[in-house]
Tab-separated table of C-alpha atoms and ligand atoms in Angstrom:
chain	number	residue	atom	x	y	z
Y	1	UNK	CA	-54.194	36.317	133.318
Y	2	UNK	CA	-54.222	32.632	134.233
Y	3	UNK	CA	-55.261	31.725	130.722
Y	4	UNK	CA	-52.339	33.756	129.316
Y	5	UNK	CA	-49.862	32.115	131.658
Y	6	UNK	CA	-51.082	28.644	130.740
Y	7	UNK	CA	-50.745	29.483	127.026
Y	8	UNK	CA	-47.291	30.878	127.667
Y	9	UNK	CA	-46.310	27.692	129.458
Y	10	UNK	CA	-47.512	25.578	126.603
Y	11	UNK	CA	-45.612	27.576	124.032
Y	12	UNK	CA	-42.472	27.549	126.125
Y	13	UNK	CA	-42.543	23.828	126.723
Y	14	UNK	CA	-43.058	23.230	123.050
Y	15	UNK	CA	-39.970	25.264	122.483
Y	16	UNK	CA	-38.097	23.093	124.949
Y	17	UNK	CA	-39.307	19.866	123.273
Y	18	UNK	CA	-38.310	21.208	119.878
Y	19	UNK	CA	-34.953	22.226	121.299
Y	20	UNK	CA	-34.172	18.718	122.573
Y	21	UNK	CA	-35.348	16.824	119.510
Y	22	UNK	CA	-34.536	19.138	116.628
Y	23	UNK	CA	-32.070	17.959	114.038
Y	24	UNK	CA	-33.499	19.797	111.068
Y	25	UNK	CA	-32.292	23.026	109.637
Y	26	UNK	CA	-34.051	26.052	111.067
Y	27	UNK	CA	-37.685	26.323	110.188
Y	28	UNK	CA	-39.046	29.224	108.237
Y	29	UNK	CA	-40.810	31.786	110.410
Y	30	UNK	CA	-44.171	30.206	109.952
Y	31	UNK	CA	-42.816	26.817	111.069
Y	32	UNK	CA	-41.348	28.152	114.282
Y	33	UNK	CA	-40.828	25.648	117.161
Y	34	UNK	CA	-43.721	27.260	118.920
Y	35	UNK	CA	-46.248	25.697	116.599
Y	36	UNK	CA	-45.104	22.044	117.236
Y	37	UNK	CA	-47.887	19.845	118.249
Y	38	UNK	CA	-47.039	18.368	121.674
Y	39	UNK	CA	-46.664	19.971	125.024
Y	40	UNK	CA	-45.018	18.699	128.132
Y	41	UNK	CA	-46.920	18.515	131.473
Y	42	UNK	CA	-47.555	22.066	132.633
Y	43	UNK	CA	-45.818	21.589	136.020
Y	44	UNK	CA	-42.466	21.034	134.332
Y	45	UNK	CA	-42.691	24.393	132.664
Y	46	UNK	CA	-42.873	26.396	135.871
Y	47	UNK	CA	-39.260	27.749	135.824
Y	48	UNK	CA	-39.641	29.182	132.360
Y	49	UNK	CA	-42.622	31.321	133.446
Y	50	UNK	CA	-40.771	32.600	136.460
Y	51	UNK	CA	-37.735	33.568	134.421
Y	52	UNK	CA	-39.609	35.782	131.941
Y	53	UNK	CA	-40.184	33.318	129.182
Y	54	UNK	CA	-37.088	33.799	127.052
Y	55	UNK	CA	-36.454	31.585	124.037
Y	56	UNK	CA	-32.874	31.473	122.827
Y	57	UNK	CA	-31.469	29.581	119.836
Y	58	UNK	CA	-28.275	27.565	119.956
Y	59	UNK	CA	-26.802	27.351	116.458
Y	60	UNK	CA	-23.954	24.935	115.574
Y	61	UNK	CA	-21.766	25.156	112.427
Y	62	UNK	CA	-23.708	22.220	111.101
Y	63	UNK	CA	-26.187	19.586	112.360
Y	64	UNK	CA	-25.388	15.955	112.890
Y	65	UNK	CA	-21.905	16.490	114.348
Y	66	UNK	CA	-21.471	14.821	117.773
Y	67	UNK	CA	-19.266	17.679	119.065
Y	68	UNK	CA	-22.099	20.112	118.608
Y	69	UNK	CA	-24.711	17.692	119.980
Y	70	UNK	CA	-22.613	17.488	123.197
Y	71	UNK	CA	-22.384	21.296	123.296
Y	72	UNK	CA	-26.156	21.354	123.009
Y	73	UNK	CA	-26.497	19.076	126.062
Y	74	UNK	CA	-24.655	21.693	128.098
Y	75	UNK	CA	-26.868	24.431	126.593
Y	76	UNK	CA	-29.954	22.540	127.599
Y	77	UNK	CA	-28.593	22.016	131.115
Y	78	UNK	CA	-28.095	25.824	131.429
Y	79	UNK	CA	-31.594	26.422	130.009
Y	80	UNK	CA	-33.137	24.140	132.613
Y	81	UNK	CA	-31.278	25.913	135.431
Y	82	UNK	CA	-32.163	29.381	134.136
Y	83	UNK	CA	-35.788	28.502	133.340
Y	84	UNK	CA	-35.527	29.494	129.702
Y	85	UNK	CA	-36.121	27.633	126.478
Y	86	UNK	CA	-33.184	26.936	124.119
Y	87	UNK	CA	-33.851	25.614	120.638
Y	88	UNK	CA	-31.136	23.758	118.805
Y	89	UNK	CA	-31.101	24.362	115.096
Y	90	UNK	CA	-28.628	25.180	112.300
Y	91	UNK	CA	-27.582	24.519	108.710
Y	92	UNK	CA	-27.606	20.924	107.444
Y	93	UNK	CA	-23.859	21.257	106.522
Y	94	UNK	CA	-21.074	23.516	107.876
Y	95	UNK	CA	-21.707	26.236	105.312
Y	96	UNK	CA	-21.778	29.997	106.006
Y	97	UNK	CA	-24.373	30.908	103.321
Y	98	UNK	CA	-26.770	28.264	104.590
Y	99	UNK	CA	-26.122	29.315	108.209
Y	100	UNK	CA	-26.975	32.964	107.332
Y	101	UNK	CA	-30.313	31.845	105.841
Y	102	UNK	CA	-31.087	29.976	109.037
Y	103	UNK	CA	-30.165	32.988	111.113
Y	104	UNK	CA	-32.270	35.401	108.966
Y	105	UNK	CA	-35.313	33.154	109.564
Y	106	UNK	CA	-34.628	33.155	113.329
Y	107	UNK	CA	-34.211	36.972	113.379
Y	108	UNK	CA	-37.542	37.360	111.538
Y	109	UNK	CA	-39.136	35.109	114.145
Y	110	UNK	CA	-38.078	37.517	116.847
Y	111	UNK	CA	-36.246	35.059	119.108
Y	112	UNK	CA	-34.791	36.385	122.372
Y	113	UNK	CA	-31.115	35.632	121.716
Y	114	UNK	CA	-28.724	33.817	119.438
Y	115	UNK	CA	-25.699	31.674	120.444
Y	116	UNK	CA	-23.717	30.823	117.331
Y	117	UNK	CA	-20.707	28.764	116.213
Y	118	UNK	CA	-19.787	30.639	113.043
Y	119	UNK	CA	-18.838	29.124	109.701
Y	120	UNK	CA	-17.285	32.455	108.636
Y	121	UNK	CA	-16.070	35.173	110.941
Y	122	UNK	CA	-16.676	38.192	108.636
Y	123	UNK	CA	-19.504	36.921	106.550
Y	124	UNK	CA	-21.743	36.663	109.634
Y	125	UNK	CA	-21.090	40.206	110.841
Y	126	UNK	CA	-23.986	41.854	108.884
Y	127	UNK	CA	-26.359	39.159	110.099
Y	128	UNK	CA	-25.222	39.500	113.682
Y	129	UNK	CA	-25.617	43.289	113.350
Y	130	UNK	CA	-29.186	42.862	112.005
Y	131	UNK	CA	-30.035	40.750	115.019
Y	132	UNK	CA	-28.576	43.165	117.524
Y	133	UNK	CA	-30.337	46.098	115.819
Y	134	UNK	CA	-33.593	44.214	116.160
Y	135	UNK	CA	-32.923	43.893	119.906
Y	136	UNK	CA	-31.716	40.247	119.740
Y	137	UNK	CA	-28.441	39.790	121.636
Y	138	UNK	CA	-25.834	37.657	119.916
Y	139	UNK	CA	-22.977	35.588	121.391
Y	140	UNK	CA	-20.689	33.412	119.313
Y	141	UNK	CA	-19.075	30.350	120.800
Y	142	UNK	CA	-16.531	27.807	119.476
Y	143	UNK	CA	-15.916	29.734	116.196
Y	144	UNK	CA	-16.093	33.533	116.504
Y	145	UNK	CA	-18.138	36.123	114.670
Y	146	UNK	CA	-15.815	39.082	114.194
Y	147	UNK	CA	-16.229	42.086	116.513
Y	148	UNK	CA	-19.152	44.209	115.490
Y	149	UNK	CA	-21.293	41.226	114.681
Y	150	UNK	CA	-21.820	39.897	118.220
Y	151	UNK	CA	-22.003	41.111	121.785
Y	152	UNK	CA	-19.427	38.622	123.106
Y	153	UNK	CA	-17.498	35.550	122.065
Y	154	UNK	CA	-17.256	32.450	124.249
Y	155	UNK	CA	-13.804	31.010	123.579
Y	156	UNK	CA	-13.156	27.331	124.381
Y	157	UNK	CA	-9.458	27.760	125.180
Y	158	UNK	CA	-6.575	30.062	124.436
Y	159	UNK	CA	-6.081	29.865	120.612
Y	160	UNK	CA	-2.346	29.901	120.770
Y	161	UNK	CA	-2.375	27.073	123.382
Y	162	UNK	CA	-4.647	25.021	121.112
Y	163	UNK	CA	-2.174	25.460	118.240
Y	164	UNK	CA	0.859	24.726	120.322
Y	165	UNK	CA	-0.504	21.532	121.969
Y	166	UNK	CA	-1.248	20.018	118.642
Y	167	UNK	CA	2.284	20.621	117.382
Y	168	UNK	CA	3.680	19.125	120.604
Y	169	UNK	CA	1.470	16.067	120.219
Y	170	UNK	CA	2.468	15.380	116.635
Y	171	UNK	CA	6.151	15.905	117.378
Y	172	UNK	CA	5.991	13.366	120.260
Y	173	UNK	CA	4.197	10.856	118.078
Y	174	UNK	CA	6.566	11.012	115.088
Y	175	UNK	CA	9.735	11.234	117.145
Y	176	UNK	CA	10.402	14.842	116.274
Y	177	UNK	CA	11.156	14.421	112.565
Y	178	UNK	CA	9.339	13.833	109.250
Y	179	UNK	CA	6.562	15.098	107.038
Y	180	UNK	CA	3.238	16.164	108.490
Y	181	UNK	CA	0.026	17.519	106.975
Y	182	UNK	CA	-3.018	19.322	108.342
Y	183	UNK	CA	-6.522	18.106	107.585
Y	184	UNK	CA	-8.875	20.927	108.600
Y	185	UNK	CA	-12.621	21.657	108.555
Y	186	UNK	CA	-13.786	24.305	106.008
Y	187	UNK	CA	-11.319	26.806	104.528
Y	188	UNK	CA	-13.451	29.666	106.037
Y	189	UNK	CA	-13.706	28.253	109.603
Y	190	UNK	CA	-12.465	31.021	111.876
Y	191	UNK	CA	-11.439	28.779	114.769
Y	192	UNK	CA	-9.467	26.261	112.695
Y	193	UNK	CA	-7.732	29.003	110.625
Y	194	UNK	CA	-6.563	30.784	113.768
Y	195	UNK	CA	-5.228	27.564	115.313
Y	196	UNK	CA	-3.426	26.665	112.055
Y	197	UNK	CA	-1.657	30.022	112.020
Y	198	UNK	CA	-0.391	29.358	115.596
Y	199	UNK	CA	0.706	25.835	114.539
Y	200	UNK	CA	2.755	27.328	111.655
Y	201	UNK	CA	4.396	29.806	114.016
Y	202	UNK	CA	5.132	27.097	116.488
Y	203	UNK	CA	6.664	24.868	113.811
Y	204	UNK	CA	9.205	27.631	113.043
Y	205	UNK	CA	10.894	27.015	116.422
Y	206	UNK	CA	14.318	25.272	116.313
Y	207	UNK	CA	13.073	22.216	118.164
Y	208	UNK	CA	10.738	21.470	115.248
Y	209	UNK	CA	13.362	22.081	112.466
Y	210	UNK	CA	13.136	18.446	111.334
Y	211	UNK	CA	9.424	18.516	110.911
Y	212	UNK	CA	8.091	19.576	107.477
Y	213	UNK	CA	4.495	20.693	107.069
Y	214	UNK	CA	3.785	19.558	103.511
Y	215	UNK	CA	0.215	20.798	102.964
Y	216	UNK	CA	-3.108	21.856	104.506
Y	217	UNK	CA	-6.264	20.215	103.111
Y	218	UNK	CA	-9.950	20.656	103.969
Y	219	UNK	CA	-12.560	18.030	104.703
Y	220	UNK	CA	-15.332	20.576	105.317
Y	221	UNK	CA	-16.391	18.937	108.614
Y	222	UNK	CA	-17.892	16.105	106.482
Y	223	UNK	CA	-16.936	12.603	107.352
Y	224	UNK	CA	-16.579	11.168	103.814
Y	225	UNK	CA	-14.775	14.169	102.362
Y	226	UNK	CA	-12.326	14.167	105.334
Y	227	UNK	CA	-11.767	10.394	104.943
Y	228	UNK	CA	-10.954	10.814	101.230
Y	229	UNK	CA	-8.658	13.783	101.869
Y	230	UNK	CA	-6.779	11.651	104.451
Y	231	UNK	CA	-6.357	8.841	101.968
Y	232	UNK	CA	-5.250	11.367	99.356
Y	233	UNK	CA	-2.607	12.657	101.762
Y	234	UNK	CA	-1.170	9.188	102.318
Y	235	UNK	CA	-1.057	8.531	98.612
Y	236	UNK	CA	0.470	11.905	97.621
Y	237	UNK	CA	3.046	11.805	100.404
Y	238	UNK	CA	4.160	8.199	100.887
Y	239	UNK	CA	6.539	9.247	103.580
Y	240	UNK	CA	4.001	11.172	105.556
Y	241	UNK	CA	4.384	10.538	109.272
Y	242	UNK	CA	1.737	12.673	110.904
Y	243	UNK	CA	-1.705	14.187	110.307
Y	244	UNK	CA	-2.925	16.996	112.551
Y	245	UNK	CA	-6.648	17.349	112.227
Y	246	UNK	CA	-7.998	20.214	114.372
Y	247	UNK	CA	-11.588	19.205	113.905
Y	248	UNK	CA	-13.563	16.442	115.625
Y	249	UNK	CA	-14.952	15.284	112.262
Y	250	UNK	CA	-11.623	15.261	110.501
Y	251	UNK	CA	-9.574	13.520	113.156
Y	252	UNK	CA	-11.970	10.586	113.418
Y	253	UNK	CA	-12.147	10.171	109.662
Y	254	UNK	CA	-8.323	10.405	109.362
Y	255	UNK	CA	-7.757	7.855	112.027
Y	256	UNK	CA	-10.204	5.477	110.339
Y	257	UNK	CA	-8.386	6.016	107.033
Y	258	UNK	CA	-5.045	5.174	108.568
Y	259	UNK	CA	-6.552	1.946	109.971
Y	260	UNK	CA	-8.240	0.998	106.715
Y	261	UNK	CA	-4.981	1.593	104.794
Y	262	UNK	CA	-3.103	-0.510	107.362
Y	263	UNK	CA	-0.760	2.305	108.127
Y	264	UNK	CA	-1.035	2.175	111.942
Y	265	UNK	CA	2.383	2.736	113.447
Y	266	UNK	CA	3.621	4.463	110.288
Y	267	UNK	CA	1.221	7.439	110.062
Y	268	UNK	CA	0.056	8.970	113.331
Y	269	UNK	CA	-3.116	11.082	113.639
Y	270	UNK	CA	-3.584	13.757	116.261
Y	271	UNK	CA	-5.507	17.025	116.728
Y	272	UNK	CA	-8.896	17.786	118.372
Y	273	UNK	CA	-11.485	15.055	118.870
Y	274	UNK	CA	-14.142	13.778	121.266
Y	275	UNK	CA	-13.217	10.877	123.568
Y	276	UNK	CA	-16.182	8.762	122.488
Y	277	UNK	CA	-15.320	9.103	118.753
Y	278	UNK	CA	-11.620	8.580	119.234
Y	279	UNK	CA	-11.436	5.816	121.957
Y	280	UNK	CA	-11.006	2.955	119.453
Y	281	UNK	CA	-8.266	4.841	117.530
Y	282	UNK	CA	-6.352	5.645	120.724
Y	283	UNK	CA	-6.419	1.947	121.569
Y	284	UNK	CA	-5.502	0.794	118.056
Y	285	UNK	CA	-2.564	3.266	117.930
Y	286	UNK	CA	-3.938	5.141	114.892
Y	287	UNK	CA	-4.397	8.289	117.001
Y	288	UNK	CA	-2.615	7.719	120.317
Y	289	UNK	CA	-3.141	11.294	121.645
Y	290	UNK	CA	-5.450	14.193	120.952
Y	291	UNK	CA	-6.898	17.202	122.798
Y	292	UNK	CA	-10.214	18.931	123.478
Y	293	UNK	CA	-12.086	21.041	125.969
Y	294	UNK	CA	-15.484	19.995	127.285
Y	295	UNK	CA	-18.018	20.985	124.560
Y	296	UNK	CA	-20.912	20.651	127.030
Y	297	UNK	CA	-19.337	23.209	129.307
Y	298	UNK	CA	-18.869	25.564	126.326
Y	299	UNK	CA	-22.537	25.335	125.420
Y	300	UNK	CA	-23.476	25.806	129.035
Y	301	UNK	CA	-21.333	28.893	129.420
Y	302	UNK	CA	-22.616	30.480	126.228
Y	303	UNK	CA	-26.210	30.254	127.370
Y	304	UNK	CA	-25.350	31.794	130.753
Y	305	UNK	CA	-23.554	34.635	128.989
Y	306	UNK	CA	-26.372	35.166	126.527
Y	307	UNK	CA	-28.940	35.178	129.295
Y	308	UNK	CA	-26.970	37.649	131.331
Y	309	UNK	CA	-26.978	40.047	128.393
Y	310	UNK	CA	-30.592	39.320	127.333
Y	311	UNK	CA	-31.963	39.928	130.839
Y	312	UNK	CA	-29.907	43.134	131.265
Y	313	UNK	CA	-27.737	41.751	134.115
Y	314	UNK	CA	-24.766	42.951	132.027
Y	315	UNK	CA	-24.368	44.928	128.887
Y	316	UNK	CA	-21.896	42.495	127.424
Y	317	UNK	CA	-18.982	44.980	127.542
Y	318	UNK	CA	-15.339	44.295	128.414
Y	319	UNK	CA	-14.967	44.089	132.208
Y	320	UNK	CA	-18.550	42.903	132.789
Y	321	UNK	CA	-18.766	39.952	135.153
Y	322	UNK	CA	-21.474	37.288	135.235
Y	323	UNK	CA	-22.230	34.092	137.057
Y	324	UNK	CA	-22.316	30.836	135.105
Y	325	UNK	CA	-23.889	28.293	137.488
Y	326	UNK	CA	-21.626	25.366	138.266
Y	327	UNK	CA	-18.717	26.941	136.336
Y	328	UNK	CA	-18.482	29.979	138.554
Y	329	UNK	CA	-18.016	33.575	137.559
Y	330	UNK	CA	-16.545	34.954	134.329
Y	331	UNK	CA	-15.410	38.349	133.069
Y	332	UNK	CA	-15.562	39.629	129.483
Y	333	UNK	CA	-12.040	40.415	128.297
Y	334	UNK	CA	-10.918	43.530	126.411
Y	335	UNK	CA	-11.493	41.870	123.036
Y	336	UNK	CA	-15.005	40.877	123.990
Y	337	UNK	CA	-14.234	37.266	124.633
Y	338	UNK	CA	-14.851	34.998	127.575
Y	339	UNK	CA	-12.404	32.120	128.125
Y	340	UNK	CA	-13.675	28.708	129.219
Y	341	UNK	CA	-10.382	27.210	130.314
Y	342	UNK	CA	-7.488	24.944	129.245
Y	343	UNK	CA	-7.903	21.915	126.917
Y	344	UNK	CA	-7.306	18.405	128.115
Y	345	UNK	CA	-4.897	15.918	126.398
Y	346	UNK	CA	-6.428	12.402	126.008
Y	347	UNK	CA	-4.369	9.258	125.594
Y	348	UNK	CA	-4.433	5.602	126.626
Y	349	UNK	CA	-3.946	6.521	130.318
Y	350	UNK	CA	-7.172	8.628	130.614
Y	351	UNK	CA	-9.372	7.942	127.578
Y	352	UNK	CA	-11.690	5.642	129.515
Y	353	UNK	CA	-12.312	8.274	132.183
Y	354	UNK	CA	-14.344	10.444	129.744
Y	355	UNK	CA	-17.725	9.918	128.191
Y	356	UNK	CA	-18.697	12.567	125.649
V	401	RAM	C1	-15.419	20.402	114.946
V	401	RAM	C2	-15.881	21.825	114.611
V	401	RAM	C3	-15.734	22.704	115.791
V	401	RAM	C4	-14.365	22.611	116.434
V	401	RAM	C5	-14.081	21.171	116.786
V	401	RAM	C6	-12.723	20.974	117.411
V	401	RAM	O1	-16.378	19.761	115.688
V	401	RAM	O2	-15.115	22.273	113.520
V	401	RAM	O3	-15.930	24.083	115.358
V	401	RAM	O4	-14.247	23.442	117.576
V	401	RAM	O5	-14.165	20.380	115.633
């Protein structure tokens, strides 16, 4: 028995190590994190054994994006508190087909739960169903898998509120009149698409009658593509006054493009960004205001929700309530979602108070 426990500890700690360090796309089943070479000291693994040795996988839209890395920090914090292992792995780029391949490999491995930011709401439903039919609970977070393909969705903030705040910010920045454009992530991203619909509805209100949305373009959550799209917008629309970019990758690239083109003060960038990526652009005036929730809290909450389902504390049905450590208690809403809270607006007055 002791031998089995020691082996289990070793395997679990390897999982934890792989989780913290992994930046590669998901390994094939034979290259599972559990066969990595190093193990941490056995005493540090004690909580995992006590908790029943679960290994969950935290899957971003794409690797190498600071927003998701921060979310993973919260996921790891929850893992440490719960005594479970959480592996961080996903597709190299924010692409649904690639993400499905990664997930299929994880399902074949028989992991204990999946927490996913989806690149496509509907395309991931069959994959999520496969997982659940194999006894692997699935939560989506950040970008939802449609109902039927996950047990619950962990929502960062009210979608309408996220749309509205971005219209308010751009209107303030451009003095309530002029041409604006949206620079989004991928064209299939469920979260961005929902927010954009709410932005369009908000822009129909009389107070925004002098603002014209000229186009929506896509930078695919890739820095270079987003940068080039932003430059293209400024060339195609010489009178453009504002760019809303509801993606942390796009907003930073657009602000850099405005600076490089020496258009600071003429074209204003806003949207959703991380304080550490946006600090210099807030200070330069390229992007004086933007919004976001705390991605680490989002990752943390998703792992608490997944663990509550995976350990049978809750079924994951509307009305179920679970405890999420330092964040307190949450209830699953009628549509199967769990709401983290309201976003924060960052500007010159508070940007230096945040470090993520
Ligand atoms: C990017 C991703 C993510 C989104 C944030 C705001 O990091 O597209 O899904 O929630 O931006």
